PDB file of C-alpha atoms in Angstrom:
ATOM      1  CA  UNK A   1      42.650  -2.711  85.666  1.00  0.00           C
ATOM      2  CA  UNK A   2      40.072  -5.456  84.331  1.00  0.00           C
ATOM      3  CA  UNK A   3      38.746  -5.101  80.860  1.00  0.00           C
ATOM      4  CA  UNK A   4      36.054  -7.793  80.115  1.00  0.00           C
ATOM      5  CA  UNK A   5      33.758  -8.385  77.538  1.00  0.00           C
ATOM      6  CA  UNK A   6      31.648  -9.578  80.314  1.00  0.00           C
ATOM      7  CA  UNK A   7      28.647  -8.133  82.051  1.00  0.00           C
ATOM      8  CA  UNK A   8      29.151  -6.092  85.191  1.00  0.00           C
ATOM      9  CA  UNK A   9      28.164  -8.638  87.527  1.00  0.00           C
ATOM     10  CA  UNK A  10      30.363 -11.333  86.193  1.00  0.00           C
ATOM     11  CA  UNK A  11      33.139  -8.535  86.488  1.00  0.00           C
ATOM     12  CA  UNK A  12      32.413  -7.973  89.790  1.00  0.00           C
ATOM     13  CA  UNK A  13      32.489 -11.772  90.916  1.00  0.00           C
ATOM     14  CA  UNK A  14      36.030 -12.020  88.698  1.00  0.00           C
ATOM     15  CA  UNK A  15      37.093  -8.734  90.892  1.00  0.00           C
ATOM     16  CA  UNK A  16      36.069 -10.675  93.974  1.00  0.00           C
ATOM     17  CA  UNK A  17      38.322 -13.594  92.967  1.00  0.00           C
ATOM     18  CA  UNK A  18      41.292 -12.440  91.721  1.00  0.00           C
ATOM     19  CA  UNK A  19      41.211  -9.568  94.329  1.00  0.00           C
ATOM     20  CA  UNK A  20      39.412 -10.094  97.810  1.00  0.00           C
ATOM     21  CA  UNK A  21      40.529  -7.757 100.034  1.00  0.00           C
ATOM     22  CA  UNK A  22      40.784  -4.792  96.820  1.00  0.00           C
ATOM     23  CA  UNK A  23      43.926  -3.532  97.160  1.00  0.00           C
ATOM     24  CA  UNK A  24      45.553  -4.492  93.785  1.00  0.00           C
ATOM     25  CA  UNK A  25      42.892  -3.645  90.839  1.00  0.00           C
ATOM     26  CA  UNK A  26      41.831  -0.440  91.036  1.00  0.00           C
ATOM     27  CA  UNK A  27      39.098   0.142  88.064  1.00  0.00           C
ATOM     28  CA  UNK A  28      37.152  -2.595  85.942  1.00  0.00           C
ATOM     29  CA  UNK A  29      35.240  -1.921  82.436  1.00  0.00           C
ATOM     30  CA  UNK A  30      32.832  -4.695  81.338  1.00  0.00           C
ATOM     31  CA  UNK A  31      30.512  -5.017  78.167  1.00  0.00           C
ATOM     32  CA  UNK A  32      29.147  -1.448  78.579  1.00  0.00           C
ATOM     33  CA  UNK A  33      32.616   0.015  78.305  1.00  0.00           C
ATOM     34  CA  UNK A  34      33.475  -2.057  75.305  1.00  0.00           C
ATOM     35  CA  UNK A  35      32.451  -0.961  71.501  1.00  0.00           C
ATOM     36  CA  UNK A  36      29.660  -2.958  70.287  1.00  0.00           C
ATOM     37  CA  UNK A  37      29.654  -4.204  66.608  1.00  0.00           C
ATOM     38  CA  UNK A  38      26.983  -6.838  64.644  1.00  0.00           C
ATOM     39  CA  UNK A  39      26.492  -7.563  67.713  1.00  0.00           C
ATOM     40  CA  UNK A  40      30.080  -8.866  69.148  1.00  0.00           C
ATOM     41  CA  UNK A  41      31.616  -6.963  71.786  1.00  0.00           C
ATOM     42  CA  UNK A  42      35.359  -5.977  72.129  1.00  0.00           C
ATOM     43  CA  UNK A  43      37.469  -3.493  74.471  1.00  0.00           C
ATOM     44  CA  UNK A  44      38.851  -0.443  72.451  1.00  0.00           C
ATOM     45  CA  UNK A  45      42.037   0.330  74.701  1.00  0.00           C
ATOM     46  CA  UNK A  46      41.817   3.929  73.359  1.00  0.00           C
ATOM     47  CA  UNK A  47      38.863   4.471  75.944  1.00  0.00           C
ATOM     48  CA  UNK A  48      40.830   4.279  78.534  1.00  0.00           C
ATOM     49  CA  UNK A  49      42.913   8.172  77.432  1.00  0.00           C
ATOM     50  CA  UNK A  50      46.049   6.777  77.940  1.00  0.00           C
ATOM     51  CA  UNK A  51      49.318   6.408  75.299  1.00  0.00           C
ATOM     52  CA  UNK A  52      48.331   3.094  73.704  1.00  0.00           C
ATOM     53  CA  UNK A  53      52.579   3.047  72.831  1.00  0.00           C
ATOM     54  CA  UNK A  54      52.771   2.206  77.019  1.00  0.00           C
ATOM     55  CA  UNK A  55      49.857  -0.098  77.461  1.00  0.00           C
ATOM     56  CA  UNK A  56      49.542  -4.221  76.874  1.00  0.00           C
ATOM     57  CA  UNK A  57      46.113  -6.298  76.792  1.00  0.00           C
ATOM     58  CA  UNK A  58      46.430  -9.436  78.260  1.00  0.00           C
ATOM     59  CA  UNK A  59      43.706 -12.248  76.814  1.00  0.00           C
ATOM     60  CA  UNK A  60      42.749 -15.371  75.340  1.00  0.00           C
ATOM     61  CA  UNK A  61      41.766 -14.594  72.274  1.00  0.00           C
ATOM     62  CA  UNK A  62      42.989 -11.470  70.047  1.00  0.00           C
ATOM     63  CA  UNK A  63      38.964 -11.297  69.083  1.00  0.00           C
ATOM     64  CA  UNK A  64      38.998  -8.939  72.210  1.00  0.00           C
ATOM     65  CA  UNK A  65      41.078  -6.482  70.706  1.00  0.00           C
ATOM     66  CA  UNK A  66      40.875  -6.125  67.190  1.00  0.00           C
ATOM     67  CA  UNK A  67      41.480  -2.392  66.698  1.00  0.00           C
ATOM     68  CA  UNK A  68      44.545  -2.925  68.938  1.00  0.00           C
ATOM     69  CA  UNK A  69      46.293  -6.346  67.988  1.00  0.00           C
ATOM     70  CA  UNK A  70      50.062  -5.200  68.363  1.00  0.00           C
ATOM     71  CA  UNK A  71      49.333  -4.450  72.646  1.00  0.00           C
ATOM     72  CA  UNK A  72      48.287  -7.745  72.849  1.00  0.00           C
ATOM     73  CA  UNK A  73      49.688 -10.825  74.980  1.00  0.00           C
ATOM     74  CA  UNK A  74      48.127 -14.437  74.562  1.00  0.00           C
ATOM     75  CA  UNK A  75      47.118 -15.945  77.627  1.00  0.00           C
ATOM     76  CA  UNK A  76      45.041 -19.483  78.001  1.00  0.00           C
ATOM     77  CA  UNK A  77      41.287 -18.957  79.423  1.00  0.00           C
ATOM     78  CA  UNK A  78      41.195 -18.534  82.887  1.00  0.00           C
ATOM     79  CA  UNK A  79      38.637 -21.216  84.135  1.00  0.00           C
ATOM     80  CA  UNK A  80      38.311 -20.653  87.707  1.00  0.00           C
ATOM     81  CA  UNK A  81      41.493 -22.972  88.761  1.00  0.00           C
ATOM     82  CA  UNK A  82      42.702 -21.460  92.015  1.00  0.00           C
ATOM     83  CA  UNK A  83      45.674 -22.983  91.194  1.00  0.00           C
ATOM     84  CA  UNK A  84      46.631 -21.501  87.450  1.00  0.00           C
ATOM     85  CA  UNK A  85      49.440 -19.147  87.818  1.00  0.00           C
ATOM     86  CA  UNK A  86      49.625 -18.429  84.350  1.00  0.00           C
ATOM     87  CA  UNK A  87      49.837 -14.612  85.317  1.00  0.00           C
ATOM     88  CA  UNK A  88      52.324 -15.576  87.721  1.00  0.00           C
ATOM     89  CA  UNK A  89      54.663 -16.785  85.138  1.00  0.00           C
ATOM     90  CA  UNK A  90      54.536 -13.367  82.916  1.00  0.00           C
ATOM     91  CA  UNK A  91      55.568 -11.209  85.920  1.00  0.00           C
ATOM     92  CA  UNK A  92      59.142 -11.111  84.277  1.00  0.00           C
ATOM     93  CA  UNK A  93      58.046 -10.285  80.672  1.00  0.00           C
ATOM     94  CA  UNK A  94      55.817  -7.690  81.446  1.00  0.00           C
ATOM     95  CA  UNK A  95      58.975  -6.419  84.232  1.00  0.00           C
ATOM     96  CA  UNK A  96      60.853  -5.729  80.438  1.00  0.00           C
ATOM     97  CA  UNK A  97      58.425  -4.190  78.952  1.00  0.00           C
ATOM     98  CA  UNK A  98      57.917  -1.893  81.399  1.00  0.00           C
ATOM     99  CA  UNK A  99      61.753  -1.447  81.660  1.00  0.00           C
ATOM    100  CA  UNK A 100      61.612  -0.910  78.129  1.00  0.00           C
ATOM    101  CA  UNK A 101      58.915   2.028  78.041  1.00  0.00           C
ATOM    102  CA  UNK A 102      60.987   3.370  81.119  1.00  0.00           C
ATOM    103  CA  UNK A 103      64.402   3.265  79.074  1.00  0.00           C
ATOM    104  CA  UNK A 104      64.173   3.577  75.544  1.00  0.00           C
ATOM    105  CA  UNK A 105      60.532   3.816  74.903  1.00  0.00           C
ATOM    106  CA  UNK A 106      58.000   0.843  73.156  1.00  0.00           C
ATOM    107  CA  UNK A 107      56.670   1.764  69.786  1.00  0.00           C
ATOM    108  CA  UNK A 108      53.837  -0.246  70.572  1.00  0.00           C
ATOM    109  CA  UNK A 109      54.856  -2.871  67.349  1.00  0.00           C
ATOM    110  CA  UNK A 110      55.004  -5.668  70.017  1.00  0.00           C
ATOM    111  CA  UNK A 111      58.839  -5.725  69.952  1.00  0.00           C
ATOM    112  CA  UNK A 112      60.153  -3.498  73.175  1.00  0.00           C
TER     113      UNK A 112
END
């Protein structure tokens, strides 16, 4: 899943890059799926219907996710590098948290 901020055609071109032959991302939101508020946009994971307790946001800044700050993971700005592999490098956290939901259960307090 991608949840941007962005408008649907940058979403679409990010889709495009990350996954060109669409096999791995099945659904992306952009900025008409996000809450809008004084103008500033931000992704309310509780759209989505599913247990927030099994669910992490992955971003550069936390300003994306303000009603949901403890499923957040800080990530640098993508900027296009074909060869960042920053998402690469957090296969094996996010491996542990999802053993963690699987085994003992997350209570979504950022600590599995």
């Amino acid at each position: 899943l991608i949840y941007t901020t962005a408008k649907q055609d940058y979403a679409k071109k990010l889709m495009d890059v990350l996954d060109p032959r669409k096999k791995l991302i099945r659904r992306c939101l952009s900025q008409s799926d996000c809450v809008c508020s004084r103008g500033c946009y931000w992704k309310d994971l509780t759209r989505l219907g599913r247990d927030l307790a099994k669910m992490v946001a992955l971003d550069h800044t936390i300003q994306g996710f303000p009603a949901q700050a403890a499923n957040w993971i800080s990530v640098p700005q993508w900027c296009g590098d074909p060869q960042d592999e920053e998402l690469l490098r957090l296969i094996p956290l996010l491996g542990q948290l999802g053993q963690a939901v699987r085994t003992r259960g997350w209570g979504g307090d950022g600590c599995p």
